[in-house]
mmCIF file of C-alpha atoms and ligand atoms in Angstrom:
data_model
loop_
_atom_site.group_PDB
_atom_site.id
_atom_site.type_symbol
_atom_site.label_atom_id
_atom_site.label_comp_id
_atom_site.label_asym_id
_atom_site.label_seq_id
_atom_site.Cartn_x
_atom_site.Cartn_y
_atom_site.Cartn_z
ATOM 1 C CA MET A 1 2.971 -16.067 13.453
ATOM 2 C CA ARG A 2 -0.520 -14.817 12.144
ATOM 3 C CA THR A 3 -1.626 -15.824 8.740
ATOM 4 C CA VAL A 4 -4.187 -14.024 6.345
ATOM 5 C CA HIS A 5 -5.460 -15.782 3.289
ATOM 6 C CA VAL A 6 -6.031 -13.912 0.354
ATOM 7 C CA SER A 7 -8.409 -15.497 -2.264
ATOM 8 C CA ALA A 8 -8.278 -13.250 -5.140
ATOM 9 C CA ALA A 9 -10.031 -14.519 -8.298
ATOM 10 C CA SER A 10 -6.883 -15.079 -10.027
ATOM 11 C CA LYS A 11 -4.903 -16.341 -7.321
ATOM 12 C CA GLU A 12 -4.987 -17.570 -3.319
ATOM 13 C CA TYR A 13 -1.974 -17.063 -1.413
ATOM 14 C CA ASP A 14 -1.006 -16.388 2.423
ATOM 15 C CA VAL A 15 0.121 -13.222 4.066
ATOM 16 C CA LEU A 16 2.558 -14.462 6.822
ATOM 17 C CA ILE A 17 2.870 -11.773 9.665
ATOM 18 C CA GLY A 18 5.086 -11.711 12.769
ATOM 19 C CA ILE A 19 8.140 -10.883 14.498
ATOM 20 C CA ASP A 20 11.158 -12.564 12.877
ATOM 21 C CA ALA A 21 8.959 -13.923 10.108
ATOM 22 C CA VAL A 22 11.688 -13.941 7.688
ATOM 23 C CA ARG A 23 13.488 -16.768 9.152
ATOM 24 C CA SER A 24 10.555 -18.881 7.380
ATOM 25 C CA LEU A 25 11.478 -17.427 4.040
ATOM 26 C CA GLY A 26 13.607 -20.398 2.623
ATOM 27 C CA ALA A 27 11.506 -23.083 3.808
ATOM 28 C CA GLU A 28 8.383 -21.507 2.526
ATOM 29 C CA ALA A 29 9.882 -20.100 -0.849
ATOM 30 C CA LYS A 30 10.778 -23.996 -1.242
ATOM 31 C CA LYS A 31 7.531 -25.267 -0.506
ATOM 32 C CA LEU A 32 5.433 -22.992 -2.721
ATOM 33 C CA CYS A 33 7.856 -22.962 -5.556
ATOM 34 C CA PRO A 34 9.492 -26.425 -5.736
ATOM 35 C CA LYS A 35 10.635 -25.927 -9.258
ATOM 36 C CA ALA A 36 12.547 -22.871 -8.763
ATOM 37 C CA LEU A 37 16.483 -23.069 -8.591
ATOM 38 C CA LYS A 38 17.111 -19.100 -9.077
ATOM 39 C CA ALA A 39 15.811 -16.254 -6.921
ATOM 40 C CA LEU A 40 16.469 -12.614 -7.737
ATOM 41 C CA VAL A 41 16.149 -10.135 -4.690
ATOM 42 C CA VAL A 42 15.009 -6.594 -5.714
ATOM 43 C CA SER A 43 15.840 -4.142 -2.982
ATOM 44 C CA GLU A 44 17.048 -0.551 -2.569
ATOM 45 C CA THR A 45 19.941 1.419 -1.158
ATOM 46 C CA ASN A 46 18.352 2.009 2.145
ATOM 47 C CA VAL A 47 16.807 -1.269 2.972
ATOM 48 C CA ALA A 48 19.671 -3.382 1.391
ATOM 49 C CA PRO A 49 22.226 -2.977 3.871
ATOM 50 C CA LEU A 50 19.976 -3.652 6.613
ATOM 51 C CA TYR A 51 18.395 -6.769 5.484
ATOM 52 C CA LEU A 52 19.474 -7.821 2.250
ATOM 53 C CA ASP A 53 22.059 -10.460 3.906
ATOM 54 C CA THR A 54 19.511 -11.957 5.979
ATOM 55 C CA VAL A 55 17.318 -12.778 3.136
ATOM 56 C CA ASN A 56 19.975 -13.913 0.960
ATOM 57 C CA ASP A 57 21.262 -16.402 3.734
ATOM 58 C CA GLN A 58 17.559 -17.753 4.101
ATOM 59 C CA LEU A 59 17.430 -18.373 0.328
ATOM 60 C CA GLU A 60 20.936 -19.810 -0.012
ATOM 61 C CA GLY A 61 20.301 -22.031 2.849
ATOM 62 C CA ALA A 62 17.338 -23.448 1.171
ATOM 63 C CA GLY A 63 19.253 -24.039 -1.998
ATOM 64 C CA PHE A 64 18.634 -21.075 -4.386
ATOM 65 C CA GLU A 65 21.166 -19.643 -6.266
ATOM 66 C CA VAL A 66 20.534 -15.875 -5.562
ATOM 67 C CA THR A 67 21.151 -12.810 -7.546
ATOM 68 C CA ASP A 68 20.370 -9.364 -6.510
ATOM 69 C CA TYR A 69 19.419 -6.045 -8.082
ATOM 70 C CA VAL A 70 19.634 -3.081 -5.756
ATOM 71 C CA PHE A 71 18.379 0.469 -7.218
ATOM 72 C CA GLY A 72 18.596 4.003 -5.517
ATOM 73 C CA ALA A 73 15.897 4.340 -2.948
ATOM 74 C CA GLY A 74 13.050 6.592 -3.791
ATOM 75 C CA GLU A 75 9.888 7.070 -5.806
ATOM 76 C CA GLN A 76 11.949 8.763 -8.588
ATOM 77 C CA ASN A 77 13.912 5.451 -9.433
ATOM 78 C CA LYS A 78 10.147 3.782 -9.877
ATOM 79 C CA ASN A 79 10.776 3.736 -13.449
ATOM 80 C CA ILE A 80 11.137 1.472 -16.651
ATOM 81 C CA THR A 81 14.991 2.016 -16.770
ATOM 82 C CA GLU A 82 15.224 0.172 -13.607
ATOM 83 C CA ILE A 83 12.747 -2.660 -14.368
ATOM 84 C CA ALA A 84 14.816 -3.264 -17.637
ATOM 85 C CA GLY A 85 17.833 -3.584 -15.387
ATOM 86 C CA MET A 86 15.747 -6.446 -13.160
ATOM 87 C CA TRP A 87 14.793 -8.074 -16.603
ATOM 88 C CA ASN A 88 18.519 -8.029 -17.953
ATOM 89 C CA LYS A 89 19.800 -9.505 -14.806
ATOM 90 C CA MET A 90 17.476 -12.426 -14.692
ATOM 91 C CA ALA A 91 17.826 -13.067 -18.532
ATOM 92 C CA GLU A 92 21.823 -12.802 -17.966
ATOM 93 C CA ALA A 93 21.506 -15.117 -14.879
ATOM 94 C CA GLY A 94 19.622 -17.918 -17.055
ATOM 95 C CA PHE A 95 16.138 -17.237 -15.156
ATOM 96 C CA THR A 96 13.420 -19.527 -16.559
ATOM 97 C CA ARG A 97 9.590 -19.694 -15.878
ATOM 98 C CA THR A 98 9.858 -21.397 -12.861
ATOM 99 C CA ASP A 99 12.255 -19.308 -11.088
ATOM 100 C CA ILE A 100 11.360 -16.472 -8.637
ATOM 101 C CA VAL A 101 11.749 -12.693 -7.624
ATOM 102 C CA ILE A 102 11.753 -11.557 -4.279
ATOM 103 C CA GLY A 103 10.830 -7.923 -3.291
ATOM 104 C CA LEU A 104 12.345 -6.612 0.034
ATOM 105 C CA GLY A 105 11.701 -2.837 0.486
ATOM 106 C CA GLY A 106 8.878 -0.435 0.881
ATOM 107 C CA GLY A 107 5.976 0.291 -1.766
ATOM 108 C CA VAL A 108 8.310 1.526 -4.414
ATOM 109 C CA THR A 109 10.465 -1.788 -4.514
ATOM 110 C CA THR A 110 7.093 -4.022 -3.883
ATOM 111 C CA ASP A 111 5.407 -2.370 -6.840
ATOM 112 C CA MET A 112 8.547 -2.745 -9.089
ATOM 113 C CA ALA A 113 9.514 -6.246 -8.124
ATOM 114 C CA GLY A 114 5.948 -7.227 -8.796
ATOM 115 C CA PHE A 115 6.112 -5.671 -12.164
ATOM 116 C CA ALA A 116 9.064 -6.944 -13.012
ATOM 117 C CA ALA A 117 7.975 -10.492 -12.262
ATOM 118 C CA SER A 118 4.650 -10.057 -13.886
ATOM 119 C CA THR A 119 6.334 -9.117 -17.535
ATOM 120 C CA PHE A 120 9.281 -11.334 -17.302
ATOM 121 C CA LEU A 121 8.922 -14.322 -19.576
ATOM 122 C CA ARG A 122 5.223 -13.471 -19.541
ATOM 123 C CA GLY A 123 5.311 -13.609 -15.528
ATOM 124 C CA ILE A 124 6.976 -15.605 -13.032
ATOM 125 C CA SER A 125 6.118 -16.010 -8.902
ATOM 126 C CA VAL A 126 6.903 -12.998 -6.695
ATOM 127 C CA ILE A 127 7.499 -13.219 -2.896
ATOM 128 C CA GLN A 128 6.890 -9.977 -1.168
ATOM 129 C CA ILE A 129 8.823 -8.960 1.807
ATOM 130 C CA PRO A 130 7.427 -5.378 2.662
ATOM 131 C CA THR A 131 9.762 -3.529 5.050
ATOM 132 C CA SER A 132 7.470 -0.346 5.460
ATOM 133 C CA LEU A 133 4.185 -0.005 7.301
ATOM 134 C CA LEU A 134 2.528 1.329 4.333
ATOM 135 C CA ALA A 135 4.023 -1.708 2.126
ATOM 136 C CA MET A 136 2.942 -4.064 4.866
ATOM 137 C CA VAL A 137 -0.760 -2.967 5.232
ATOM 138 C CA ASP A 138 -1.391 -1.762 1.787
ATOM 139 C CA ALA A 139 0.976 -2.058 -1.060
ATOM 140 C CA SER A 140 2.265 -5.587 -0.873
ATOM 141 C CA VAL A 141 -1.095 -7.327 -0.466
ATOM 142 C CA GLY A 142 -3.761 -7.213 -3.650
ATOM 143 C CA GLY A 143 -1.648 -7.500 -6.713
ATOM 144 C CA LYS A 144 -1.152 -4.030 -7.797
ATOM 145 C CA THR A 145 1.989 -3.662 -9.506
ATOM 146 C CA GLY A 146 3.528 -0.923 -11.738
ATOM 147 C CA ILE A 147 5.801 2.208 -12.200
ATOM 148 C CA ASP A 148 5.895 5.941 -12.747
ATOM 149 C CA ILE A 149 6.216 7.656 -16.250
ATOM 150 C CA PRO A 150 6.582 11.380 -16.559
ATOM 151 C CA MET A 151 3.032 12.071 -17.095
ATOM 152 C CA GLY A 152 1.913 10.530 -14.002
ATOM 153 C CA LYS A 153 2.455 7.923 -10.993
ATOM 154 C CA ASN A 154 1.359 4.298 -11.439
ATOM 155 C CA GLN A 155 0.342 4.906 -14.974
ATOM 156 C CA VAL A 156 2.049 1.708 -16.287
ATOM 157 C CA GLY A 157 1.440 -1.707 -14.266
ATOM 158 C CA ALA A 158 -0.283 -4.765 -13.942
ATOM 159 C CA PHE A 159 -2.483 -6.817 -11.701
ATOM 160 C CA TRP A 160 -0.146 -9.715 -10.725
ATOM 161 C CA GLN A 161 -0.586 -11.553 -7.457
ATOM 162 C CA PRO A 162 2.308 -12.798 -5.211
ATOM 163 C CA THR A 163 2.722 -16.055 -4.338
ATOM 164 C CA LEU A 164 3.490 -15.061 -0.715
ATOM 165 C CA VAL A 165 3.694 -12.035 1.259
ATOM 166 C CA LEU A 166 6.208 -12.432 4.344
ATOM 167 C CA GLU A 167 5.835 -9.651 6.710
ATOM 168 C CA ASP A 168 8.553 -9.150 9.445
ATOM 169 C CA ILE A 169 7.312 -6.597 12.195
ATOM 170 C CA SER A 170 11.015 -6.521 13.637
ATOM 171 C CA PHE A 171 11.996 -4.630 10.281
ATOM 172 C CA LEU A 172 9.892 -1.530 11.028
ATOM 173 C CA ARG A 173 12.399 -0.731 13.967
ATOM 174 C CA THR A 174 14.472 0.774 11.532
ATOM 175 C CA LEU A 175 11.855 2.658 9.673
ATOM 176 C CA PRO A 176 12.069 6.314 10.089
ATOM 177 C CA ASP A 177 9.373 7.817 12.384
ATOM 178 C CA ASP A 178 7.924 10.141 9.521
ATOM 179 C CA VAL A 179 7.982 7.259 7.105
ATOM 180 C CA PHE A 180 6.180 5.342 9.889
ATOM 181 C CA THR A 181 3.607 8.327 10.325
ATOM 182 C CA GLU A 182 2.911 8.439 6.543
ATOM 183 C CA GLY A 183 1.836 4.508 6.870
ATOM 184 C CA MET A 184 -0.605 5.632 9.459
ATOM 185 C CA GLY A 185 -2.644 7.429 7.172
ATOM 186 C CA GLU A 186 -3.658 4.033 5.233
ATOM 187 C CA VAL A 187 -4.080 2.495 8.560
ATOM 188 C CA THR A 188 -6.580 4.837 10.035
ATOM 189 C CA LYS A 189 -8.140 4.874 6.533
ATOM 190 C CA HIS A 190 -9.093 1.014 7.050
ATOM 191 C CA ALA A 191 -10.324 1.750 10.350
ATOM 192 C CA PHE A 192 -12.715 4.356 8.808
ATOM 193 C CA ILE A 193 -13.896 2.822 6.051
ATOM 194 C CA MET A 194 -14.377 -0.602 7.628
ATOM 195 C CA ASP A 195 -13.167 -1.460 10.892
ATOM 196 C CA LEU A 196 -14.339 -0.368 13.912
ATOM 197 C CA ASP A 197 -12.592 -2.835 16.142
ATOM 198 C CA LEU A 198 -9.315 -1.322 14.662
ATOM 199 C CA PHE A 199 -10.643 2.189 15.173
ATOM 200 C CA ASP A 200 -11.061 1.175 19.016
ATOM 201 C CA LYS A 201 -7.700 -0.405 19.182
ATOM 202 C CA LEU A 202 -6.056 2.677 17.799
ATOM 203 C CA GLU A 203 -7.812 5.250 20.064
ATOM 204 C CA LYS A 204 -7.076 2.883 23.280
ATOM 205 C CA ALA A 205 -3.454 2.728 22.022
ATOM 206 C CA ASN A 206 -3.163 6.307 22.591
ATOM 207 C CA GLY A 207 -0.899 7.479 19.557
ATOM 208 C CA SER A 208 1.784 4.864 20.613
ATOM 209 C CA ILE A 209 1.896 1.640 18.707
ATOM 210 C CA ARG A 210 5.574 1.515 17.803
ATOM 211 C CA VAL A 211 6.779 0.601 21.144
ATOM 212 C CA ASP A 212 4.502 -2.330 21.527
ATOM 213 C CA GLU A 213 5.792 -4.704 18.913
ATOM 214 C CA GLU A 214 2.788 -7.382 19.602
ATOM 215 C CA LEU A 215 0.280 -4.728 19.432
ATOM 216 C CA LEU A 216 1.980 -3.412 16.193
ATOM 217 C CA GLU A 217 1.661 -7.132 14.858
ATOM 218 C CA GLU A 218 -1.798 -7.222 15.836
ATOM 219 C CA ILE A 219 -2.635 -3.979 14.147
ATOM 220 C CA VAL A 220 -0.804 -4.904 10.778
ATOM 221 C CA TYR A 221 -2.917 -8.195 10.935
ATOM 222 C CA MET A 222 -6.197 -6.268 11.044
ATOM 223 C CA ASN A 223 -5.240 -4.124 8.429
ATOM 224 C CA VAL A 224 -3.991 -6.977 5.989
ATOM 225 C CA SER A 225 -7.173 -8.823 6.830
ATOM 226 C CA ASP A 226 -9.271 -5.556 5.811
ATOM 227 C CA LYS A 227 -7.390 -5.549 2.614
ATOM 228 C CA ALA A 228 -7.636 -9.090 1.853
ATOM 229 C CA SER A 229 -11.203 -8.823 2.467
ATOM 230 C CA VAL A 230 -11.863 -6.185 -0.039
ATOM 231 C CA VAL A 231 -9.483 -7.700 -2.379
ATOM 232 C CA GLY A 232 -11.172 -11.254 -2.609
ATOM 233 C CA GLU A 233 -14.442 -9.429 -3.350
ATOM 234 C CA ASP A 234 -13.217 -7.120 -6.169
ATOM 235 C CA GLU A 235 -9.643 -7.878 -7.306
ATOM 236 C CA ASN A 236 -9.793 -5.647 -10.481
ATOM 237 C CA ASP A 237 -11.146 -2.685 -8.710
ATOM 238 C CA ASN A 238 -14.543 -2.193 -10.386
ATOM 239 C CA GLY A 239 -16.301 -2.265 -7.187
ATOM 240 C CA ARG A 240 -16.025 -2.448 -3.526
ATOM 241 C CA ARG A 241 -11.980 -2.155 -3.941
ATOM 242 C CA GLN A 242 -12.819 1.343 -4.932
ATOM 243 C CA THR A 243 -13.579 2.462 -1.332
ATOM 244 C CA LEU A 244 -9.820 2.023 -0.453
ATOM 245 C CA ASN A 245 -9.610 5.327 -2.184
ATOM 246 C CA PHE A 246 -11.104 7.150 0.631
ATOM 247 C CA GLY A 247 -9.276 10.518 0.736
ATOM 248 C CA HIS A 248 -7.304 9.539 -2.302
ATOM 249 C CA THR A 249 -9.128 11.687 -4.912
ATOM 250 C CA VAL A 250 -8.382 15.038 -2.886
ATOM 251 C CA GLY A 251 -5.203 13.611 -1.645
ATOM 252 C CA HIS A 252 -3.467 12.929 -4.810
ATOM 253 C CA VAL A 253 -4.429 16.400 -5.826
ATOM 254 C CA ILE A 254 -2.782 17.681 -3.037
ATOM 255 C CA GLU A 255 0.116 15.739 -3.529
ATOM 256 C CA ARG A 256 0.497 16.521 -7.269
ATOM 257 C CA ASP A 257 -0.144 20.088 -6.547
ATOM 258 C CA SER A 258 2.680 19.917 -4.280
ATOM 259 C CA GLY A 259 5.303 18.757 -6.876
ATOM 260 C CA PHE A 260 5.126 15.342 -5.009
ATOM 261 C CA THR A 261 6.942 17.225 -2.109
ATOM 262 C CA LYS A 262 4.308 16.414 0.321
ATOM 263 C CA PRO A 263 4.334 12.680 1.228
ATOM 264 C CA HIS A 264 1.337 10.487 0.132
ATOM 265 C CA GLY A 265 0.038 9.406 3.307
ATOM 266 C CA ILE A 266 0.004 12.890 4.444
ATOM 267 C CA CYS A 267 -2.029 13.910 1.818
ATOM 268 C CA VAL A 268 -4.413 11.135 1.990
ATOM 269 C CA ALA A 269 -4.887 12.206 5.682
ATOM 270 C CA LYS A 270 -5.645 15.792 4.568
ATOM 271 C CA GLY A 271 -8.181 14.391 1.564
ATOM 272 C CA MET A 272 -9.785 12.119 4.301
ATOM 273 C CA GLY A 273 -10.356 15.503 6.712
ATOM 274 C CA ILE A 274 -11.504 17.467 3.545
ATOM 275 C CA ILE A 275 -14.442 14.682 2.751
ATOM 276 C CA MET A 276 -15.320 14.275 6.271
ATOM 277 C CA ASP A 277 -16.057 18.000 6.803
ATOM 278 C CA ALA A 278 -18.036 17.908 3.287
ATOM 279 C CA CYS A 279 -20.090 15.004 4.440
ATOM 280 C CA VAL A 280 -20.787 16.796 7.810
ATOM 281 C CA ARG A 281 -22.181 19.751 6.026
ATOM 282 C CA ALA A 282 -23.983 17.477 3.584
ATOM 283 C CA GLY A 283 -25.660 16.003 6.858
ATOM 284 C CA THR A 284 -24.696 12.344 5.736
ATOM 285 C CA LEU A 285 -21.898 12.013 8.621
ATOM 286 C CA SER A 286 -22.747 13.101 12.269
ATOM 287 C CA ALA A 287 -20.337 16.222 13.459
ATOM 288 C CA GLU A 288 -19.405 13.782 16.442
ATOM 289 C CA ASP A 289 -17.997 10.798 14.264
ATOM 290 C CA ALA A 290 -16.478 13.333 12.229
ATOM 291 C CA GLU A 291 -14.736 14.734 15.193
ATOM 292 C CA LYS A 292 -13.602 11.542 16.684
ATOM 293 C CA MET A 293 -12.053 10.536 13.261
ATOM 294 C CA LYS A 294 -10.037 13.662 12.964
ATOM 295 C CA ASP A 295 -8.992 13.195 16.688
ATOM 296 C CA LEU A 296 -7.428 9.807 15.642
ATOM 297 C CA LEU A 297 -5.472 11.329 12.853
ATOM 298 C CA ARG A 298 -4.014 13.913 14.950
ATOM 299 C CA LEU A 299 -3.431 11.223 17.802
ATOM 300 C CA TYR A 300 -1.285 9.724 15.238
ATOM 301 C CA LYS A 301 0.553 13.104 13.990
ATOM 302 C CA LEU A 302 -1.467 13.323 10.871
ATOM 303 C CA PRO A 303 -3.336 16.551 9.406
ATOM 304 C CA VAL A 304 -6.912 16.880 8.990
ATOM 305 C CA SER A 305 -7.020 19.859 6.475
ATOM 306 C CA ASP A 306 -5.449 21.675 3.751
ATOM 307 C CA GLU A 307 -5.504 25.136 2.206
ATOM 308 C CA ILE A 308 -6.263 23.914 -1.139
ATOM 309 C CA THR A 309 -9.476 25.152 -2.897
ATOM 310 C CA PRO A 310 -12.435 23.208 -3.646
ATOM 311 C CA GLU A 311 -11.889 24.532 -7.626
ATOM 312 C CA VAL A 312 -8.148 23.331 -7.569
ATOM 313 C CA ILE A 313 -9.438 19.826 -5.983
ATOM 314 C CA VAL A 314 -12.262 19.560 -8.816
ATOM 315 C CA GLU A 315 -10.024 20.457 -11.541
ATOM 316 C CA GLY A 316 -7.063 18.090 -10.270
ATOM 317 C CA ALA A 317 -9.716 15.363 -9.713
ATOM 318 C CA MET A 318 -10.860 15.571 -13.421
ATOM 319 C CA ASN A 319 -7.555 14.442 -14.642
ATOM 320 C CA ASP A 320 -6.950 11.553 -12.367
ATOM 321 C CA LYS A 321 -6.493 8.270 -13.960
ATOM 322 C CA LYS A 322 -9.032 6.754 -11.705
ATOM 323 C CA LYS A 323 -11.798 8.628 -13.239
ATOM 324 C CA ARG A 324 -14.102 6.836 -15.494
ATOM 325 C CA GLY A 325 -15.901 8.733 -18.028
ATOM 326 C CA ASP A 326 -17.129 12.030 -17.036
ATOM 327 C CA THR A 327 -17.994 11.096 -13.454
ATOM 328 C CA LEU A 328 -15.718 10.780 -10.612
ATOM 329 C CA SER A 329 -16.321 8.124 -7.738
ATOM 330 C CA VAL A 330 -16.194 9.848 -4.496
ATOM 331 C CA ILE A 331 -15.908 7.682 -1.292
ATOM 332 C CA LEU A 332 -17.898 8.855 1.623
ATOM 333 C CA VAL A 333 -17.785 7.440 4.937
ATOM 334 C CA ASN A 334 -21.320 7.947 6.593
ATOM 335 C CA LYS A 335 -20.462 6.585 10.059
ATOM 336 C CA ILE A 336 -16.963 5.243 11.531
ATOM 337 C CA GLY A 337 -16.426 1.844 9.969
ATOM 338 C CA SER A 338 -18.659 2.227 6.742
ATOM 339 C CA ALA A 339 -18.119 3.498 3.453
ATOM 340 C CA GLU A 340 -20.017 4.268 0.436
ATOM 341 C CA ILE A 341 -18.982 4.934 -3.297
ATOM 342 C CA LYS A 342 -20.824 7.734 -4.662
ATOM 343 C CA LYS A 343 -20.990 8.612 -8.505
ATOM 344 C CA MET A 344 -20.529 12.930 -8.891
ATOM 345 C CA THR A 345 -20.325 14.832 -11.836
ATOM 346 C CA LYS A 346 -17.659 17.620 -11.725
ATOM 347 C CA GLU A 347 -20.401 20.248 -10.815
ATOM 348 C CA GLU A 348 -21.756 17.771 -7.943
ATOM 349 C CA PHE A 349 -18.075 17.480 -6.644
ATOM 350 C CA LEU A 350 -17.675 21.338 -6.556
ATOM 351 C CA GLU A 351 -20.941 21.808 -4.936
ATOM 352 C CA PHE A 352 -20.275 19.021 -2.529
ATOM 353 C CA LEU A 353 -17.100 20.463 -1.355
ATOM 354 C CA SER A 354 -18.047 23.987 -1.504
ATOM 355 C CA VAL A 355 -21.453 24.040 0.294
HETATM 356 N N1 NAD B 401 0.652 -1.615 -5.199
HETATM 357 C C1 NAD B 401 -0.343 -1.080 -4.301
HETATM 358 O O1 NAD B 401 -1.410 -1.313 -3.999
HETATM 359 C C2 NAD B 401 0.138 0.396 -3.594
HETATM 360 C C3 NAD B 401 -0.549 0.721 -2.752
HETATM 361 C C4 NAD B 401 -0.151 1.850 -1.931
HETATM 362 C C5 NAD B 401 1.160 2.587 -2.351
HETATM 363 N N2 NAD B 401 1.758 2.012 -3.065
HETATM 364 C C6 NAD B 401 2.799 2.459 -3.780
HETATM 365 O O2 NAD B 401 3.990 2.421 -2.457
HETATM 366 C C7 NAD B 401 4.865 3.390 -2.474
HETATM 367 C C8 NAD B 401 5.091 4.091 -1.277
HETATM 368 O O3 NAD B 401 5.501 3.049 -0.418
HETATM 369 P P1 NAD B 401 6.518 3.401 0.715
HETATM 370 O O4 NAD B 401 5.763 4.523 1.537
HETATM 371 O O5 NAD B 401 6.911 2.262 1.611
HETATM 372 O O6 NAD B 401 7.616 3.948 0.056
HETATM 373 P P2 NAD B 401 9.250 3.537 -0.090
HETATM 374 O O7 NAD B 401 9.534 2.212 -0.739
HETATM 375 O O8 NAD B 401 9.951 4.719 -0.793
HETATM 376 O O9 NAD B 401 9.583 3.617 1.438
HETATM 377 C C9 NAD B 401 9.719 4.933 2.236
HETATM 378 C C10 NAD B 401 10.991 4.782 2.933
HETATM 379 O O10 NAD B 401 11.292 4.191 3.709
HETATM 380 C C11 NAD B 401 12.450 3.565 3.634
HETATM 381 N N3 NAD B 401 12.263 2.069 4.329
HETATM 382 C C12 NAD B 401 11.686 1.170 3.953
HETATM 383 N N4 NAD B 401 11.613 0.358 4.894
HETATM 384 C C13 NAD B 401 12.581 0.574 5.711
HETATM 385 C C14 NAD B 401 13.086 -0.043 6.861
HETATM 386 N N5 NAD B 401 12.590 -1.434 7.155
HETATM 387 N N6 NAD B 401 14.119 0.540 7.574
HETATM 388 C C15 NAD B 401 14.334 1.637 7.106
HETATM 389 N N7 NAD B 401 14.041 2.411 5.956
HETATM 390 C C16 NAD B 401 13.108 1.672 5.375
HETATM 391 C C17 NAD B 401 12.697 3.503 2.230
HETATM 392 O O11 NAD B 401 13.950 3.343 1.830
HETATM 393 C C18 NAD B 401 12.508 4.832 1.810
HETATM 394 O O12 NAD B 401 13.185 5.710 1.863
HETATM 395 C C19 NAD B 401 4.296 4.541 -3.720
HETATM 396 O O13 NAD B 401 5.271 4.260 -5.224
HETATM 397 C C20 NAD B 401 3.002 3.966 -4.264
HETATM 398 O O14 NAD B 401 2.671 4.227 -5.372
HETATM 399 C C21 NAD B 401 1.336 0.735 -4.134
HETATM 400 ZN ZN1 ZN B 402 -2.537 5.472 -0.404
#
């Protein structure tokens, strides 16, 4: 088992990563939350049939009284109705401030379990058990929690760091191939913005990291370490954490433009490719590095471009919730493993994408 320690300003916690890591859930939960008597396990209809019993057995074995809340899988259920369902379930079961929530699922589940925990009785502990690659390397680490509203994704939420994140690599065995590929969008992003070693490892693995679980564990560990280091420096997303948005400003527009039919990780990969091309034209990135990064995306079956026009990107980006005032923070990669935040006006961004 590998451990990444996250030192966020508001809270310190560990991310435990390993094949069969779930076997330490009971003991860890008891150790970290000694006063907790009850646990609410939040999961969804794809993941619960696979792993809920294992998780419940662990918690019951450690003496917890376990209640579960299983919602319909999918982003369309990442809403306030389901959160209210979780609050009610905890209230009915007599949860107190020392009891805990467990999130078991992909990023939709960990975002919602975290948000329910952050709001119930003004905040109780949450232990995250991410089951998708994306949730392991990104969503479950760093404390961003939330839900969607009709006007936009992730528009309501809270920063609420977990007490523990337990990443069982064996859970990835059942993840559908296309969902795994999507997670690779964020994995390659970490390599591009900050981790040359990860880039080399992914390149050497030649597109196949699923078959070798020890390699997969190491890759997940490298990604979690990257995310932890960024969150440790800038928990509230006012500085360096914004570099994690590489590819996202453009990617979000493509995603929204498709009516959310194109998956997030795929849109991010397209966004990264589009920004790389613009950086090469602007002379801030070598054509050679851009080609190497695009080759890595292709190696992991990710796209590197899209038909979308610069005008549509800019219009969409100006409506993004991440925008602050009249300028956009655009993330650029100057060479493999190194990113920069550049403030651009609408006109500057259009010129950057068009020239
Ligand atoms: N909080 C953050 O910092 C952060 C960061 C990135 C993304 N997110 C959020 O994460 C969500 C996307 O995460 P996601 O891609 O994991 O989505 P998801 O939770 O919908 O999971 C994707 C699909 O995989 C299935 N699945 C998950 N684990 C499985 C397993 N082990 N076996 C079989 N099937 C499994 C799910 O049922 C679902 O169909 C979005 O809502 C996004 O906003 C949050
Ligand atoms: Zn993302």
